[in-house]
XYZ file of C-alpha atoms in Angstrom:
362
model
C -9.600 -25.941 1.292
C -8.116 -24.240 -1.575
C -7.131 -20.427 -1.900
C -6.139 -18.965 -5.291
C -5.277 -15.389 -4.485
C -4.296 -13.171 -7.562
C -3.024 -9.430 -7.665
C 0.241 -7.880 -7.452
C 1.989 -4.636 -9.304
C 2.659 -2.642 -6.043
C 3.141 -3.323 -2.936
C -1.005 -1.638 -1.777
C -1.829 -4.872 -3.836
C 0.803 -7.226 -2.278
C 0.775 -6.582 1.383
C -2.923 -7.462 1.265
C -2.652 -10.124 0.018
C -0.023 -11.959 2.203
C -1.853 -10.442 4.369
C -5.031 -12.192 3.709
C -2.804 -15.809 2.707
C -1.862 -15.841 5.946
C -4.971 -15.199 8.027
C -5.754 -18.130 6.711
C -3.344 -20.402 6.838
C -3.097 -19.633 10.766
C -7.268 -20.358 10.482
C -6.566 -23.754 9.157
C -2.693 -25.255 8.608
C -3.561 -27.614 5.980
C -4.869 -24.876 4.086
C -3.441 -24.471 0.336
C -3.012 -21.380 -1.154
C -1.333 -20.143 -5.202
C -0.732 -16.966 -6.173
C -0.887 -15.974 -9.383
C 0.759 -12.928 -10.239
C 2.492 -10.733 -13.545
C 5.827 -11.729 -14.574
C 8.360 -8.741 -14.126
C 6.045 -7.034 -11.661
C 7.251 -7.815 -7.485
C 5.135 -9.619 -5.600
C 7.514 -12.483 -7.940
C 9.937 -12.526 -5.531
C 7.631 -11.072 -2.411
C 5.819 -13.452 -2.307
C 7.991 -16.412 -2.189
C 9.183 -14.768 0.550
C 6.206 -15.080 2.428
C 6.912 -18.438 2.192
C 3.801 -19.230 -1.187
C 4.315 -20.564 -4.209
C 3.366 -17.843 -6.821
C 2.676 -18.718 -10.983
C 3.318 -15.747 -12.970
C 1.954 -14.314 -15.859
C 2.505 -12.495 -18.955
C 0.433 -9.418 -18.544
C 0.838 -5.517 -18.571
C -1.593 -2.640 -18.601
C -3.077 -1.078 -21.464
C -0.980 1.764 -23.238
C -2.993 4.648 -24.198
C -0.245 6.658 -25.738
C 0.614 3.481 -28.443
C -2.360 2.346 -29.066
C -0.612 -0.768 -31.522
C 1.576 -1.670 -28.643
C -1.202 -2.738 -27.262
C -2.030 -6.008 -29.378
C 0.771 -7.023 -27.921
C -0.900 -6.677 -24.847
C -4.165 -8.351 -26.393
C -2.482 -10.871 -27.711
C -0.736 -11.890 -24.273
C -3.528 -11.195 -21.671
C -5.383 -13.644 -24.308
C -3.046 -16.494 -23.257
C -2.541 -15.588 -20.022
C -6.344 -16.703 -19.417
C -5.848 -19.718 -21.228
C -2.738 -19.954 -18.764
C -5.527 -19.412 -16.009
C -7.857 -22.082 -17.579
C -5.108 -24.625 -17.100
C -4.770 -24.064 -13.478
C -7.307 -23.568 -12.016
C -8.021 -26.628 -13.937
C -5.536 -28.141 -12.120
C -5.307 -26.801 -8.652
C -9.885 -26.633 -8.468
C -10.127 -23.603 -5.377
C -13.114 -23.365 -3.737
C -12.725 -19.379 -3.980
C -10.742 -16.806 -5.862
C -9.420 -13.976 -4.271
C -8.441 -10.691 -6.149
C -6.693 -7.820 -4.767
C -6.617 -5.699 -8.120
C -3.488 -5.288 -10.468
C -3.445 -6.442 -14.372
C -3.155 -10.876 -13.202
C -5.921 -10.435 -10.896
C -8.639 -8.993 -13.995
C -6.789 -12.374 -15.845
C -7.069 -15.050 -13.146
C -10.756 -13.879 -11.654
C -12.495 -13.085 -15.039
C -11.580 -16.305 -15.993
C -12.119 -18.207 -12.388
C -15.512 -16.394 -12.828
C -15.941 -18.058 -16.061
C -15.737 -21.138 -14.454
C -17.578 -20.845 -11.888
C -15.203 -20.215 -8.707
C -16.738 -18.111 -5.583
C -14.584 -14.360 -6.396
C -14.100 -11.885 -3.927
C -12.393 -9.405 -4.753
C -11.040 -6.423 -2.459
C -10.244 -2.830 -2.649
C -8.090 -1.202 -0.930
C -8.580 2.587 -2.492
C -11.068 5.375 -1.893
C -11.168 6.202 -5.906
C -11.939 2.096 -7.001
C -9.569 0.786 -9.693
C -10.187 -0.270 -13.406
C -10.007 -4.040 -12.840
C -11.830 -3.973 -9.525
C -14.527 -1.890 -11.272
C -15.166 -4.836 -14.352
C -14.906 -7.858 -12.104
C -18.000 -6.631 -9.291
C -20.641 -7.857 -11.434
C -20.531 -11.464 -11.249
C -17.747 -11.002 -7.787
C -19.330 -12.538 -4.600
C -18.627 -9.620 -2.623
C -16.741 -7.206 -2.360
C -14.322 -5.978 0.652
C -13.820 -2.161 0.324
C -11.831 0.414 2.999
C -13.128 2.978 2.508
C -17.878 3.553 3.200
C -19.437 5.326 0.547
C -18.083 2.928 -2.852
C -21.321 2.299 -3.620
C -20.775 4.557 -6.783
C -18.825 2.402 -8.131
C -19.933 -1.318 -6.817
C -23.315 -3.116 -5.922
C -23.932 -2.392 -2.836
C -25.693 -5.117 -2.034
C -22.342 -7.069 -1.938
C -19.943 -4.187 0.107
C -18.618 -5.203 2.425
C -16.024 -2.460 4.933
C -13.444 -4.622 5.804
C -10.615 -2.228 5.954
C -6.665 -2.980 4.466
C -5.221 -5.594 5.608
C -2.039 -4.751 6.659
C 1.518 -6.281 7.818
C 1.327 -7.465 11.552
C 5.313 -6.434 12.688
C 3.744 -3.194 13.353
C 1.447 -3.427 15.765
C 3.890 -4.779 19.041
C 2.972 -3.362 21.576
C 6.378 -4.282 23.953
C 8.635 -1.816 21.553
C 11.249 -0.697 23.312
C 11.711 3.372 22.563
C 14.495 3.826 23.701
C 15.896 1.170 22.487
C 13.891 2.430 18.684
C 15.527 5.813 18.834
C 18.708 4.156 19.315
C 18.186 2.174 16.847
C 19.037 5.381 14.470
C 20.914 6.502 16.218
C 18.889 9.368 17.398
C 17.520 10.982 21.305
C 14.012 10.942 23.348
C 12.667 14.387 23.799
C 13.704 16.072 20.242
C 10.341 16.082 17.601
C 11.230 13.493 15.371
C 9.793 13.374 11.826
C 9.578 9.993 9.885
C 9.429 11.127 6.096
C 8.545 7.700 3.522
C 7.597 8.039 -0.363
C 7.869 4.237 -1.300
C 10.699 1.540 -1.491
C 11.878 3.334 -4.891
C 11.662 7.210 -2.939
C 9.306 10.145 -3.871
C 10.176 12.438 -5.734
C 8.810 15.230 -5.093
C 9.166 14.924 -1.543
C 12.512 14.495 -1.516
C 13.086 17.808 -3.438
C 10.819 19.511 -0.807
C 13.477 17.938 2.228
C 16.076 19.287 -0.421
C 14.732 22.359 -0.335
C 13.682 22.455 3.408
C 16.931 21.792 4.548
C 17.971 24.723 6.051
C 14.062 25.351 8.100
C 14.687 21.779 9.688
C 17.825 22.713 10.530
C 16.893 26.268 12.647
C 14.032 23.535 14.641
C 16.347 21.512 16.024
C 14.298 18.090 14.922
C 15.411 14.900 13.905
C 14.384 13.115 10.937
C 13.728 9.738 9.286
C 14.365 10.569 5.700
C 13.989 7.112 3.253
C 14.572 7.968 0.124
C 14.137 5.208 -1.555
C 16.981 4.070 -3.863
C 16.644 5.592 -6.724
C 17.737 8.830 -5.315
C 19.534 7.898 -2.576
C 22.929 8.493 -3.288
C 21.970 12.532 -3.716
C 20.004 12.875 -0.803
C 22.865 11.230 0.951
C 25.377 13.897 -0.285
C 23.516 16.923 0.112
C 22.999 15.888 3.709
C 27.115 15.791 4.011
C 27.766 18.924 5.851
C 24.480 19.157 8.280
C 24.184 17.480 11.579
C 24.140 14.400 12.689
C 20.369 14.988 13.148
C 18.796 14.282 9.923
C 19.409 10.552 9.128
C 18.843 9.443 5.365
C 18.483 5.785 4.330
C 17.486 4.302 1.172
C 15.176 1.853 2.561
C 13.945 1.629 6.626
C 14.148 -1.854 7.387
C 12.454 -1.198 10.594
C 9.434 0.740 10.292
C 8.251 -0.947 13.560
C 11.308 1.394 15.199
C 10.179 3.898 12.950
C 6.495 4.503 13.568
C 7.596 3.898 17.055
C 9.919 7.032 17.105
C 7.971 9.053 14.408
C 6.223 12.646 16.055
C 4.737 13.463 12.490
C 5.018 11.435 9.414
C 5.710 12.675 5.859
C 4.137 9.676 3.011
C 2.933 9.198 -0.489
C -1.312 7.789 0.635
C -1.359 5.055 -0.949
C -4.122 2.659 0.325
C -1.523 -0.086 2.644
C 0.191 3.051 4.272
C -2.515 5.250 4.588
C -4.299 1.937 7.101
C -1.006 1.829 8.350
C -1.461 5.320 9.410
C -4.478 4.577 10.565
C -4.299 2.036 12.726
C -1.065 3.943 14.919
C -2.977 6.947 14.871
C -0.390 9.116 13.741
C -0.368 12.764 12.947
C 0.326 12.683 9.026
C 1.068 15.212 6.296
C 0.425 13.179 3.370
C 1.107 14.315 -0.375
C -0.703 12.094 -3.156
C 1.911 11.013 -6.395
C 0.003 12.505 -9.111
C 1.636 9.041 -11.872
C -1.845 6.525 -10.310
C -4.447 5.961 -12.430
C -7.906 7.626 -11.594
C -5.309 9.990 -9.040
C -6.619 7.124 -6.665
C -3.692 8.997 -4.114
C -5.833 12.016 -4.343
C -8.954 10.584 -3.359
C -7.882 8.245 -0.207
C -6.063 11.800 1.398
C -9.142 13.995 0.661
C -11.143 10.747 2.758
C -8.747 11.551 5.670
C -8.283 15.621 5.364
C -11.586 16.215 4.652
C -12.055 15.055 8.579
C -9.848 16.349 9.889
C -7.455 13.006 10.329
C -5.151 14.133 8.058
C -2.854 17.538 6.090
C -2.396 17.203 2.754
C -0.701 19.099 -0.039
C -0.921 18.432 -3.375
C 2.355 17.280 -5.079
C 2.563 20.913 -6.758
C 2.717 22.890 -3.169
C 4.685 20.410 -2.033
C 8.510 22.193 -2.611
C 7.073 25.076 -0.804
C 5.568 24.742 2.420
C 5.958 20.564 2.696
C 9.083 20.876 5.171
C 7.053 24.107 6.566
C 4.065 22.099 7.420
C 5.920 19.246 9.263
C 8.037 21.777 11.341
C 4.819 24.043 12.337
C 2.924 20.826 13.492
C 5.808 19.128 15.241
C 5.989 22.142 17.767
C 2.120 22.370 17.650
C 0.926 19.155 20.121
C -2.801 20.339 19.874
C -2.705 20.519 16.538
C -0.851 16.980 16.592
C -3.271 15.649 19.437
C -5.828 16.303 17.175
C -4.815 14.878 14.110
C -4.408 11.293 15.939
C -7.480 11.521 17.477
C -9.215 11.397 14.086
C -6.987 9.610 12.150
C -7.675 6.906 14.777
C -11.072 6.833 13.842
C -10.855 5.834 10.486
C -8.923 2.710 12.151
C -10.678 -0.218 10.880
C -8.243 -3.058 13.025
C -7.889 -6.447 12.370
C -8.903 -6.987 8.432
C -7.245 -10.063 7.044
C -9.935 -11.479 9.558
C -12.967 -10.520 8.377
C -12.126 -11.272 4.824
C -11.413 -14.679 6.159
C -14.882 -14.041 7.471
C -16.975 -13.438 4.223
C -14.417 -15.677 2.704
C -15.714 -18.814 4.994
C -19.368 -17.940 4.205
C -18.047 -18.015 0.682
C -16.405 -21.848 0.929
C -20.280 -22.326 2.180
């Protein structure tokens, strides 16, 4: 069997794509998998690192500010679609799988034109433009949230959840070793702050603004600042005690989740799926700088059910740290959040998607 997988641009697209590929390979070690990504985007490194071949397309998103620049965007899209046509002729995939992003739009559109069954996977509770465009001719649409018939044909939707990194779910994790790894002590309320690999400006500024409150509360913090903000944040924390661990990037997320009593996070689809599966009491700060404001829709899908606390980007600078400190001292509220978020978890998502792919190959 041969599978073409396309999408990327962000970790929220790439991690599910790689998880699907891993599940396909586990089912059939002899299958062939080819990725199609966008030149210059993070998938061109992450996919080969995961052991898969990838071909890059010169595609970009449309520029809504400078319409004249879209002439070049359309020109590149035209040649990218011609390139995909040759890739499909040479590779001859049985099924094409799209996970969203610029490359996915071009690759899946051509696959549909050439009669290849197309499965699309939508990670967010508010569907992206690419997947909405592809939906009418898609053979199957895998989603993570209920109520997606407002975007897609109802008869094509299958609720599968979002595939996540499996290394986070090792039941044999030694919590003592995890605390030791970060230089933290057991028995002290622990806050994990994550804003993505590049960082989240509002979350970082809120943490800096609330440093005194964190110190007075006596809590421990693992704070992933992201590469862009690390130097400024580490300089600001030098005057405080060693309970606040500032890092550019958390390499052992399995350890970080294991010790965290509360998690502060953006509301990307992959992050939310991980938090649901792990049952972590969470405070979500949706990024306002994403298409269709989809992170706010993601966060509301949880907060409306009492499964997470939503704090808007504008409110965070004043409320984020105080809310986290209050939650760390409220066992009953944390227990309730944990119970409710676990109800939204959809385990084994990658295999559920592979089951739908198998139906298309027949």
